[in-house]
Short mmCIF file of C-alpha atoms in Angstrom, two decimals:
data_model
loop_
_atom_site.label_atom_id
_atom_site.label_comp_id
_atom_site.label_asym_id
_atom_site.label_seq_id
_atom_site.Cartn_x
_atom_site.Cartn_y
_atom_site.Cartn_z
CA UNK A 21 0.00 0.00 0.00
CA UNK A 22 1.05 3.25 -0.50
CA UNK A 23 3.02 6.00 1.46
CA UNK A 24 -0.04 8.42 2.23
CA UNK A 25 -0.09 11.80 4.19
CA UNK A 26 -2.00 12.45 7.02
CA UNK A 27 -5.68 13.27 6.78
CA UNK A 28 -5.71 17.44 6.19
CA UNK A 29 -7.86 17.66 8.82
CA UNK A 30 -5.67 17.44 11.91
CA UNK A 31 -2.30 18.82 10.75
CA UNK A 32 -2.37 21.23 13.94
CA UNK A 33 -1.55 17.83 15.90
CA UNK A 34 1.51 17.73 14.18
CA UNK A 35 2.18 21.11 14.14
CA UNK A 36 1.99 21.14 18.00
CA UNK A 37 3.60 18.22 18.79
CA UNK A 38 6.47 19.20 16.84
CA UNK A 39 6.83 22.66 18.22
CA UNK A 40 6.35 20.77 21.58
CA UNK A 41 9.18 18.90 20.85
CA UNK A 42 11.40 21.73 18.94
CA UNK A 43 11.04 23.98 22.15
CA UNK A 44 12.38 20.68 24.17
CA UNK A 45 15.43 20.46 21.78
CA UNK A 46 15.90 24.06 21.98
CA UNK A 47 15.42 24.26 25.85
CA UNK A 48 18.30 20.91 26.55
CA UNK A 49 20.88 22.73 23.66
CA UNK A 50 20.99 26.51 24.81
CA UNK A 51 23.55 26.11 27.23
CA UNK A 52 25.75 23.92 25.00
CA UNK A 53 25.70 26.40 22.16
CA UNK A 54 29.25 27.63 21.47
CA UNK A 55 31.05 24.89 23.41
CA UNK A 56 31.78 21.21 22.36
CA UNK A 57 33.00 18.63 24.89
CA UNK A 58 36.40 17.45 23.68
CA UNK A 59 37.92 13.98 23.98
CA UNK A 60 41.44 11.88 22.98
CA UNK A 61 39.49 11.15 19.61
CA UNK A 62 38.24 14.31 19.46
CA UNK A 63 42.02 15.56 18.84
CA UNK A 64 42.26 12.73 15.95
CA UNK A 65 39.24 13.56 13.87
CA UNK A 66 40.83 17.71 14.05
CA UNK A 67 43.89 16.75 12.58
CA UNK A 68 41.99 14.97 9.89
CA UNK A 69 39.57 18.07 9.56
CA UNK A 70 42.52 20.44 9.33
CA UNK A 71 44.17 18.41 5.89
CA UNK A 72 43.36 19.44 2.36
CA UNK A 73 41.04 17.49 0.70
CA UNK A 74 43.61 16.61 -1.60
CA UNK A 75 46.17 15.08 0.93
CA UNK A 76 45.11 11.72 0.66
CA UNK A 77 45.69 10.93 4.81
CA UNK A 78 42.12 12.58 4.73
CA UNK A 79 40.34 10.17 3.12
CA UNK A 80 42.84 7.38 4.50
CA UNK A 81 43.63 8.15 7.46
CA UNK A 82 43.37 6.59 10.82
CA UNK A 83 40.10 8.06 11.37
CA UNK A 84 36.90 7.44 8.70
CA UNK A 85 36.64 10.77 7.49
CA UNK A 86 32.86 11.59 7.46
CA UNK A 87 32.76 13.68 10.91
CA UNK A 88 35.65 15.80 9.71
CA UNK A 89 34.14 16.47 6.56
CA UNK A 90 31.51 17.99 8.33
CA UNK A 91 34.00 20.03 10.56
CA UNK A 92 35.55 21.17 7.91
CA UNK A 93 33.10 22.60 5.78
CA UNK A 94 31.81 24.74 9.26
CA UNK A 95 33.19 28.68 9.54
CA UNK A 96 34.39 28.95 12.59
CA UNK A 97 36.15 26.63 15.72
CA UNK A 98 35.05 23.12 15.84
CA UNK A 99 34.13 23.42 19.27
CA UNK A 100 31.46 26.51 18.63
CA UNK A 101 30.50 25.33 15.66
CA UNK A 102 30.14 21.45 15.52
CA UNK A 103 27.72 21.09 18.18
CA UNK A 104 25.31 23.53 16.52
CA UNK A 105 25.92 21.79 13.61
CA UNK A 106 25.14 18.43 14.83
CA UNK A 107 22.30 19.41 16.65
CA UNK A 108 20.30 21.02 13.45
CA UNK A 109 21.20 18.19 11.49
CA UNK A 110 19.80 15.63 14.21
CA UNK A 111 16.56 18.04 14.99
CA UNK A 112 16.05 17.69 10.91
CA UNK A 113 17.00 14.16 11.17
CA UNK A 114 14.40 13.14 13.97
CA UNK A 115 11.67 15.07 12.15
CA UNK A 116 12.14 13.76 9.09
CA UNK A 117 11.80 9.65 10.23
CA UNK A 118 8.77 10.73 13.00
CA UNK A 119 7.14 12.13 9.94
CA UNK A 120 7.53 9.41 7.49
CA UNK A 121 6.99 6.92 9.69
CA UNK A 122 3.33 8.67 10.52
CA UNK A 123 2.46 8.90 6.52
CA UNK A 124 3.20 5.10 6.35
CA UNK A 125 0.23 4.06 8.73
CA UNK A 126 -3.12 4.10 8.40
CA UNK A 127 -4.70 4.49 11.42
CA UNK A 128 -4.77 8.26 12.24
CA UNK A 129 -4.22 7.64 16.13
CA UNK A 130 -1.17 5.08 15.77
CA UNK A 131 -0.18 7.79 13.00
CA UNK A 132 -0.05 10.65 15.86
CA UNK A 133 1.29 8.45 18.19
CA UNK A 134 4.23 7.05 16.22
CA UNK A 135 4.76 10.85 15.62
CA UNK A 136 4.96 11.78 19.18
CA UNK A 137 6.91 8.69 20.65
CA UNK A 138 9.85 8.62 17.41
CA UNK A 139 10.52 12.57 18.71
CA UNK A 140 10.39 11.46 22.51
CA UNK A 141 12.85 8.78 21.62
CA UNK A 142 15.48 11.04 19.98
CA UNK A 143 15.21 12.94 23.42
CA UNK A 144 16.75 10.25 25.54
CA UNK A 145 20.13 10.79 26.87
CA UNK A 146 21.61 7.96 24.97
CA UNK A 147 20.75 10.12 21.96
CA UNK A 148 20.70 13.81 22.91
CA UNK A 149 23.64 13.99 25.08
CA UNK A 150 25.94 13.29 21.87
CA UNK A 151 25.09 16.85 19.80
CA UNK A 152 27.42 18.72 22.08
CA UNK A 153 30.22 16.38 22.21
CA UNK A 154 33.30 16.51 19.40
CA UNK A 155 33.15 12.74 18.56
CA UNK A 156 30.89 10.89 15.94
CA UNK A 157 28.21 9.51 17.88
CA UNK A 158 25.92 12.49 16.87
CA UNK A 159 26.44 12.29 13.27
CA UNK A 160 25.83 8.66 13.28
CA UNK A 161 22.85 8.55 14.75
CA UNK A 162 21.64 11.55 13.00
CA UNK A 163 22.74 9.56 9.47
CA UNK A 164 20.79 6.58 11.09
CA UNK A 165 17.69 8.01 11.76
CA UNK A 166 17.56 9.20 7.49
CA UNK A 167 18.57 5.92 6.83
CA UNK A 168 15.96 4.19 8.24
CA UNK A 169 13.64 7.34 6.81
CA UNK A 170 14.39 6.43 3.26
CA UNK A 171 14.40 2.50 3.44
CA UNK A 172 10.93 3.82 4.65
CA UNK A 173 9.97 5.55 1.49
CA UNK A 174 11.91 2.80 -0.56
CA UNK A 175 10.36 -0.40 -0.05
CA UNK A 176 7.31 1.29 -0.66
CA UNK A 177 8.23 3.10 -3.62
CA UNK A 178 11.15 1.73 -5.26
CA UNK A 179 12.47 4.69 -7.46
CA UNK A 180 15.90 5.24 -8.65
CA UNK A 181 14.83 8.51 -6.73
CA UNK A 182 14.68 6.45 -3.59
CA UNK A 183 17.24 4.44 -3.90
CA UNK A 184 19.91 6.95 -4.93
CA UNK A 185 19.01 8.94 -1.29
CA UNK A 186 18.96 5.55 0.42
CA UNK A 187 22.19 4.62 -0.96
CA UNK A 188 23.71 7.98 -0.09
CA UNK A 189 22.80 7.89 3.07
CA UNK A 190 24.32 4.71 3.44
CA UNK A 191 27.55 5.76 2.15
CA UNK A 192 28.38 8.91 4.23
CA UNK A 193 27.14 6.35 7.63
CA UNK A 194 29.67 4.40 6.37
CA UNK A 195 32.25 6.53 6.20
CA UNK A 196 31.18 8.34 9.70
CA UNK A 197 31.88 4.81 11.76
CA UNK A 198 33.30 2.01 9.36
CA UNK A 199 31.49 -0.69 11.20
CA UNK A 200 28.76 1.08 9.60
CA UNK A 201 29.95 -0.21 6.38
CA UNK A 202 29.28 -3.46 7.05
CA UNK A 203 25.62 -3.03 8.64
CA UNK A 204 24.57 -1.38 6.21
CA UNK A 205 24.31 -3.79 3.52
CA UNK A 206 22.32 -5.76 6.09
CA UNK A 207 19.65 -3.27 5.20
CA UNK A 208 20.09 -2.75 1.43
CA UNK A 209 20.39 -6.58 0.18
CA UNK A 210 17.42 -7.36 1.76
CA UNK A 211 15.21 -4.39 0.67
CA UNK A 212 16.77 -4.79 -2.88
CA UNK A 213 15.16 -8.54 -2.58
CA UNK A 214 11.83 -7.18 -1.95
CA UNK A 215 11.57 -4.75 -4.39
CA UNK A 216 13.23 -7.27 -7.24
CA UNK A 217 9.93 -8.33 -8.93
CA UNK A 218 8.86 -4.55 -9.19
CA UNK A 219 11.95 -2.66 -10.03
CA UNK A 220 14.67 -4.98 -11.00
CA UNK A 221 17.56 -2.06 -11.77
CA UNK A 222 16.65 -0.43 -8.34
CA UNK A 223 17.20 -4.18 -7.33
CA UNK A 224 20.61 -4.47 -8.52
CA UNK A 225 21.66 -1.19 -8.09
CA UNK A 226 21.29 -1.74 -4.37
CA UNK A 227 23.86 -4.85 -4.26
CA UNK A 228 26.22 -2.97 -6.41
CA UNK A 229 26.00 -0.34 -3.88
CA UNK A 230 26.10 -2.56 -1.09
CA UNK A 231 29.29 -4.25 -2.65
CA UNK A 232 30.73 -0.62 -3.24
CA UNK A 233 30.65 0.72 -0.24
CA UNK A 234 32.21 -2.59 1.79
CA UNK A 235 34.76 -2.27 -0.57
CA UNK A 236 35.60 1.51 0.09
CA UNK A 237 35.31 0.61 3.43
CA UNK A 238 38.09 -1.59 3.33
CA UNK A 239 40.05 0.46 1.00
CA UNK A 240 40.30 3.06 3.85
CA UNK A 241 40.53 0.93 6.62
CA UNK A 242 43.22 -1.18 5.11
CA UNK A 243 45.26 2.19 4.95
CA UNK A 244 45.69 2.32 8.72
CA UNK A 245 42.33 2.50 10.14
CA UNK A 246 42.76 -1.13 11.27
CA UNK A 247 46.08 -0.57 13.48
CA UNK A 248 44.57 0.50 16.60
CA UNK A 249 41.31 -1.88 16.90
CA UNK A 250 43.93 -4.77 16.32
CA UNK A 251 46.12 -3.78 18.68
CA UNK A 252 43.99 -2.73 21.47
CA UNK A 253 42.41 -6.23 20.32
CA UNK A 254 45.75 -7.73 20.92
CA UNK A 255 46.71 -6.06 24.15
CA UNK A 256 43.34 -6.03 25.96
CA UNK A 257 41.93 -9.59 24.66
CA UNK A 258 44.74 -11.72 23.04
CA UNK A 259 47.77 -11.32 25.66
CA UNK A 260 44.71 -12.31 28.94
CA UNK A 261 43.39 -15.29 26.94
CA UNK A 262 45.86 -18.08 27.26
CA UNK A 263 44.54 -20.17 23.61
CA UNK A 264 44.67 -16.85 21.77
CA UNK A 265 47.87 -16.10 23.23
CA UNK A 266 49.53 -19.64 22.66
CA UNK A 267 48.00 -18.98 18.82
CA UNK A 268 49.78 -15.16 18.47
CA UNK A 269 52.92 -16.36 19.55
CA UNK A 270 52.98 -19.77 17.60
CA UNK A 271 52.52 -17.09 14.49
CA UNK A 272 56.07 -15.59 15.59
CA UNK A 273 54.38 -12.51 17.77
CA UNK A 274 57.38 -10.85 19.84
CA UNK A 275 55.62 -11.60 23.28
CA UNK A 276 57.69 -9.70 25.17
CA UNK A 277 57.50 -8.76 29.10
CA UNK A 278 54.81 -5.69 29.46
CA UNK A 279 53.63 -6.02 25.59
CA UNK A 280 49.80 -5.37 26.62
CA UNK A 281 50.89 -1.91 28.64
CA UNK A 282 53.02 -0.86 26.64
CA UNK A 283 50.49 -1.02 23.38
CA UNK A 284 48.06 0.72 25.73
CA UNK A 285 50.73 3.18 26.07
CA UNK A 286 51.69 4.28 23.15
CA UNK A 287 48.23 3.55 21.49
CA UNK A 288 47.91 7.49 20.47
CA UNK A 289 48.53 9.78 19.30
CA UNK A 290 48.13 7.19 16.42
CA UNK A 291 51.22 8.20 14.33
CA UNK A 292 53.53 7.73 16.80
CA UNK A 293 52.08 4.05 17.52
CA UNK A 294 53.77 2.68 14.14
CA UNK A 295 57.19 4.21 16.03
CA UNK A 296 57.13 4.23 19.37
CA UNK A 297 60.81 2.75 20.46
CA UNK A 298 59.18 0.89 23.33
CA UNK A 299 57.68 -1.56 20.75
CA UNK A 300 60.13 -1.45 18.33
CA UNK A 301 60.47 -5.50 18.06
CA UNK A 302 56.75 -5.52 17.79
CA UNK A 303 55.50 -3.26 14.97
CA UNK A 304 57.20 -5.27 12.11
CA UNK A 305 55.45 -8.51 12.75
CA UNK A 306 52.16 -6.72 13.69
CA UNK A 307 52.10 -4.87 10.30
CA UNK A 308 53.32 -7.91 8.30
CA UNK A 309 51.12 -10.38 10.29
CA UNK A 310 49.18 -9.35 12.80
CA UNK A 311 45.66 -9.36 10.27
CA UNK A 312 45.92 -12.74 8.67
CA UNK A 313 46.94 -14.20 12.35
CA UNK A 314 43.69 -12.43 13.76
CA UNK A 315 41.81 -14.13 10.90
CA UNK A 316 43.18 -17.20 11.01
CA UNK A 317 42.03 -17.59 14.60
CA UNK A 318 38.96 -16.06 14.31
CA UNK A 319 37.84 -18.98 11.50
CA UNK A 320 39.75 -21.80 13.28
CA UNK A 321 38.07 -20.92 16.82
CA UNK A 322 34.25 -21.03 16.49
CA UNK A 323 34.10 -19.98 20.13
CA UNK A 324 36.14 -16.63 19.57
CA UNK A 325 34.04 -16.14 16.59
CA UNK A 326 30.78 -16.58 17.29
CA UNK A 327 30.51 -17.38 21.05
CA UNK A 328 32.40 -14.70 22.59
CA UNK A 329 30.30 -12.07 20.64
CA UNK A 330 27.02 -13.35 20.95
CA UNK A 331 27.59 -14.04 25.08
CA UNK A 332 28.64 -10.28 25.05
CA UNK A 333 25.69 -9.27 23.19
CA UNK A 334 23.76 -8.30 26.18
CA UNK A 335 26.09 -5.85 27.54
CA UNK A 336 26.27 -3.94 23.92
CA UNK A 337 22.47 -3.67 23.85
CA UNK A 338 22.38 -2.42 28.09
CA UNK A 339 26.07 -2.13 29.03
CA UNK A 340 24.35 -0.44 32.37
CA UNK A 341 21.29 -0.87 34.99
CA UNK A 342 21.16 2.74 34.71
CA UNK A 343 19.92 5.10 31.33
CA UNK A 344 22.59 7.36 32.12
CA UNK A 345 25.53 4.70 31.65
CA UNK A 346 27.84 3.48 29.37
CA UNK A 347 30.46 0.87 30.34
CA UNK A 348 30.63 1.97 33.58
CA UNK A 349 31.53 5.63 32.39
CA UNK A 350 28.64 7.63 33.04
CA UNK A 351 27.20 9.42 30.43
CA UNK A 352 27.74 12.61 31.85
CA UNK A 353 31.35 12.37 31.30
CA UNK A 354 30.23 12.89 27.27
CA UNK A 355 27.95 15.86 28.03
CA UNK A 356 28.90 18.72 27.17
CA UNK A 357 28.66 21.63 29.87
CA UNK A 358 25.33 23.82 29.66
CA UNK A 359 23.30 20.20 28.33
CA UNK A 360 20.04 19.85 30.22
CA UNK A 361 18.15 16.43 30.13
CA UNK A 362 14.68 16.94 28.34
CA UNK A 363 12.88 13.66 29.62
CA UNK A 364 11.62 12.60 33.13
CA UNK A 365 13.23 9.92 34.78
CA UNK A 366 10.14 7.51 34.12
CA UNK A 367 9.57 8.69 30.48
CA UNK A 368 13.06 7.74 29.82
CA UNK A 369 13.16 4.56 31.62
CA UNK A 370 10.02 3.25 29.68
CA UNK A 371 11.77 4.55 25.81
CA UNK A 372 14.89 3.50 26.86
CA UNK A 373 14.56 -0.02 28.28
CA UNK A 374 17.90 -0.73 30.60
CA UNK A 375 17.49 -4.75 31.18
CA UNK A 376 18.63 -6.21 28.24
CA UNK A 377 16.53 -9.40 28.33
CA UNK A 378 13.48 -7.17 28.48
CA UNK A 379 15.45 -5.70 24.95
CA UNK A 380 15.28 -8.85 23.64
CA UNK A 381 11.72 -10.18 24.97
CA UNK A 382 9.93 -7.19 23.81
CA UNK A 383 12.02 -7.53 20.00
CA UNK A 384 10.46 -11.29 20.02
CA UNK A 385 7.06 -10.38 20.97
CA UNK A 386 6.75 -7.79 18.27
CA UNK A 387 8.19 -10.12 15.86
CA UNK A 388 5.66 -12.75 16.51
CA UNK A 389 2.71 -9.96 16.71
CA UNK A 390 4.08 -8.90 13.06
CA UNK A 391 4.03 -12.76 11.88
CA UNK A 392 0.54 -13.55 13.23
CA UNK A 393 -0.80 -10.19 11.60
CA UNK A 394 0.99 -11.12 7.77
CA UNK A 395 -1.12 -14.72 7.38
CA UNK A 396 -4.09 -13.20 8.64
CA UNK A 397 -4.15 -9.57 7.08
CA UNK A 398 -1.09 -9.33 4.75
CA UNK A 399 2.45 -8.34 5.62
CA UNK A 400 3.12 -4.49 4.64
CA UNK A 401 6.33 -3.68 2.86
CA UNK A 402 7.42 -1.48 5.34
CA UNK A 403 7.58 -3.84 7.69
CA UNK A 404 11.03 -4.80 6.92
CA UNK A 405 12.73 -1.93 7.83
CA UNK A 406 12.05 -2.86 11.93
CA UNK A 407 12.23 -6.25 10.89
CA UNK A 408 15.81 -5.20 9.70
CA UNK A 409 16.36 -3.19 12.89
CA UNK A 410 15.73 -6.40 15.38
CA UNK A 411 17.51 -9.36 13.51
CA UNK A 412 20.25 -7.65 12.48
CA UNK A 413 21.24 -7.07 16.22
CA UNK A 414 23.04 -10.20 16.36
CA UNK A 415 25.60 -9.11 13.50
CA UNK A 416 26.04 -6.03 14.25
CA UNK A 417 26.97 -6.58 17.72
CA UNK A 418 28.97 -9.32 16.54
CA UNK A 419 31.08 -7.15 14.16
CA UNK A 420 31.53 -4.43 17.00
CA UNK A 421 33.01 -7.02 19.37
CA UNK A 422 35.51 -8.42 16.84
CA UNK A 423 36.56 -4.84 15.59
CA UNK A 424 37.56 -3.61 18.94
CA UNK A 425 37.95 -4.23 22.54
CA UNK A 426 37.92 -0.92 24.26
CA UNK A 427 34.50 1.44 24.55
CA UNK A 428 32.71 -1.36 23.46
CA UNK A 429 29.54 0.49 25.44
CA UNK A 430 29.93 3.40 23.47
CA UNK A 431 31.01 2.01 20.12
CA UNK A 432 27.98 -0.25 20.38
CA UNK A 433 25.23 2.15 20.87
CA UNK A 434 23.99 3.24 17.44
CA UNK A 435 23.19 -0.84 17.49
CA UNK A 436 21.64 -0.77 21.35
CA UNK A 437 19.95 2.67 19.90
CA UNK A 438 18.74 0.80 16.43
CA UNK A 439 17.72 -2.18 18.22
CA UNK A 440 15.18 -0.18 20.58
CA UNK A 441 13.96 1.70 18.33
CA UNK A 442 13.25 -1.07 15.64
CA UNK A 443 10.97 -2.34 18.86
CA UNK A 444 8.75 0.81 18.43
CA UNK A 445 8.67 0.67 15.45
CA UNK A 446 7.28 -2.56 14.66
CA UNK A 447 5.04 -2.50 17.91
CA UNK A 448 3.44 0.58 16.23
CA UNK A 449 2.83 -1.12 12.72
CA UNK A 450 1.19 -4.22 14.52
CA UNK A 451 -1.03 -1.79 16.65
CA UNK A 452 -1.36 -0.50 13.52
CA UNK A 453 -2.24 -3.61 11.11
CA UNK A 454 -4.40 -4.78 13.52
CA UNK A 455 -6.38 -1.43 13.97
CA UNK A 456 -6.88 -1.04 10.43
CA UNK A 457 -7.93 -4.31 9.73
CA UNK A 458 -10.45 -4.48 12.82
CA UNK A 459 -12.01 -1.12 10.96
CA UNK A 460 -12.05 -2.87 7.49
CA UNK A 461 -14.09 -5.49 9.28
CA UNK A 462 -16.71 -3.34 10.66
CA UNK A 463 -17.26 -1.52 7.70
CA UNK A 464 -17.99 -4.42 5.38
CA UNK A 465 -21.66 -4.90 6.46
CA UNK A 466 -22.42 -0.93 6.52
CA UNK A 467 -21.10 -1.20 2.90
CA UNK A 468 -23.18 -3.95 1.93
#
């Protein structure tokens, strides 16, 4: 069925709701205007910002370059500038997915309501707390949020249109966070198979684009994006684990006294990891071997593979008891100074579940409501898009565990984020489905 708008008739619900939630935005971002919260990385992604476009350690450097992109096109100091930037962009952002979400149900109350709670979502700390700090969290979940917007509009209407600001989108998330890159096509294969027997060239031009931007991915992370993850892999997960260990140094890895803390060490600034005297002995063999080892492992050790990620997966999705956690770092330590939290304590507690099993009970009940509600009324297009959002937890988290070992909380939200949301969202288009089709129902005898 198609994308519709809402009924002209109540577009002052909209209108006040989103003014509602504008002056929120506006009320939590005043103080925070002018002033960015910096960080180690924060130093990294300026020194990427501050190349020419045509020095080629921009685009393959040891940071994905999408977040200094954005600095750099911005008059002004990063830290006055980037938080206002990344705040209109996310404002836009939220707006846009709480309003195409709306036009793709049919019920006029579940319409109003998935308008209202996608806006009071994007207020949680988890979200909110990120425009003000100099890091890429913001920008991802911004990206994310228009992502999800225009798989919306795409497996409804599969248009080159669509597709080419679908793709897009896809490609600058990617290069914001490159474990984007390979999420992602999680998204796009599967859309491009349910489109395939209406459009077959938007069909294929999704896999070509999926295929693309993996392989860009790698392009840039093969440069030197991979050096750190691997060795903070190395030092914080290898050198404790006595099989992995035994493996590494069977492979001819210099395992000397005080390897671990002295990677930690001289981890950053990046460029002086690669010659840092204190691990002189060990940079040769971890730049000639240190990948294929880590591979090799990886697919002779099932356990390390897929065990070790998937045990983990709960504390990616709640990595906390508490809302206001990450990792046992608080989340205030990422807020910038002026930021004011927009939500009560119970409103965010209810959009922003903090036991992970009740993550993952909630994600199977709203599966199940969707699967009962496709034999007996007809599965909607758009329900793949949450569909998407709740399955592909389990590789996402998966490819965040094996990419790094440090801020694992933090480098795992935009999945703990996508998987919560993806909840909502199919919760609403059940509520939805089976509203609608109750209505059909009761009109059939009036009609006859």
């Amino acid at each position: 069925m198609p994308v519709r708008l809402p009924r002209r008739s109540i577009p002052w619900v909209y209108l006040a709701v989103g003014g509602f939630y504008l002056a929120l935005r506006i009320w939590s971002f005043a103080g925070i205007a002018g002033h960015g919260s910096s960080f180690v990385d924060t130093v990294e992604y300026e020194r990427v910002a501050h190349r020419s476009l045509f020095d080629s350690q921009f685009w393959l450097g040891f940071k994905p370059w999408g977040t200094p992109l954005l600095w750099k096109l911005l008059p002004g100091p990063t830290a006055t500038a980037a938080p206002v930037a990344q705040w209109l962009i996310s404002v836009a952002a939220w707006l846009t997915l709480a309003a195409v979400v709306s036009r793709a149900l049919r019920s006029r109350p579940v319409a109003i309501a998935a308008f209202a709670i996608v806006l009071a979502f994007s207020l949680v700390p988890a979200l909110a707390v990120w425009d003000g700090a100099l890091l890429s969290e913001s920008l991802t979940f911004s990206l994310g949020a228009l992502f999800l917007a225009a798989l919306f509009v795409l497996s409804e209407r599969p248009t080159p249109k669509s597709a080419g600001a679908a793709v897009a989108l896809a490609f600058l998330l990617a290069m914001t966070r490159t474990s984007n890159a390979l999420v992602v096509p999680l998204f796009l294969i599967p859309v491009a198979v349910l489109v395939l027997r209406r459009r077959r060239d938007v069909a294929i031009s999704l896999v070509v684009a999926s295929i693309a931007i993996v392989g860009i991915a790698y392009v840039h992370s093969d440069a030197h994006e991979w050096e750190l993850p691997l060795a903070e892999v190395i030092a914080l997960r290898v050198l404790h684990e006595p099989q992995a260990r035994a493996y590494f140094d069977a492979r001819g890895m210099p395992d000397t006294p005080g390897l671990a803390d002295r990677i930690m060490t001289n981890r950053v600034p990046f460029p002086g990891f690669e010659t840092a005297p204190e691990l002189a002995s060990f940079i040769p063999w971890f730049n000639r071997s240190a990948r294929t080892t880590y591979r090799d492992f990886l697919l002779s050790h099932p356990d390390a593979l897929i065990v070790d990620p998937i045990r983990y997966l709960p504390s990616l999705v709640t990595p906390s008891t508490s809302t206001d956690d990450l990792q046992a770092l608080p989340l205030q330590v990422y807020e910038a100074r002026g930021y004011r939290n927009a939500l009560p304590s119970p409103v965010r507690r209810v959009l922003y579940f903090s036991s992970a099993a009740l993550v993952f009970v909630c994600a199977a009940l709203v599966l199940a409501a969707l699967l009962a509600l496709g034999f007996t009324s007809g599965p909607r297009r758009a329900w793949i898009v949450p569909v998407l959002g709740i399955v592909t937890c389990v590789p996402h988290g998966m490819i965040i565990f094996l990419g790094g070992a440090t801020s694992l909380g933090r480098h795992g939200l935009f999945m703990a984020i996508l998987l919560r949301l993806s909840v909502f969202l199919a919760a609403l288009f059940a509520v939805d489905s089976f509203v609608a089709s109750r209505a059909t129902r009761s009109a059939r005898p009036a009609s006859g």
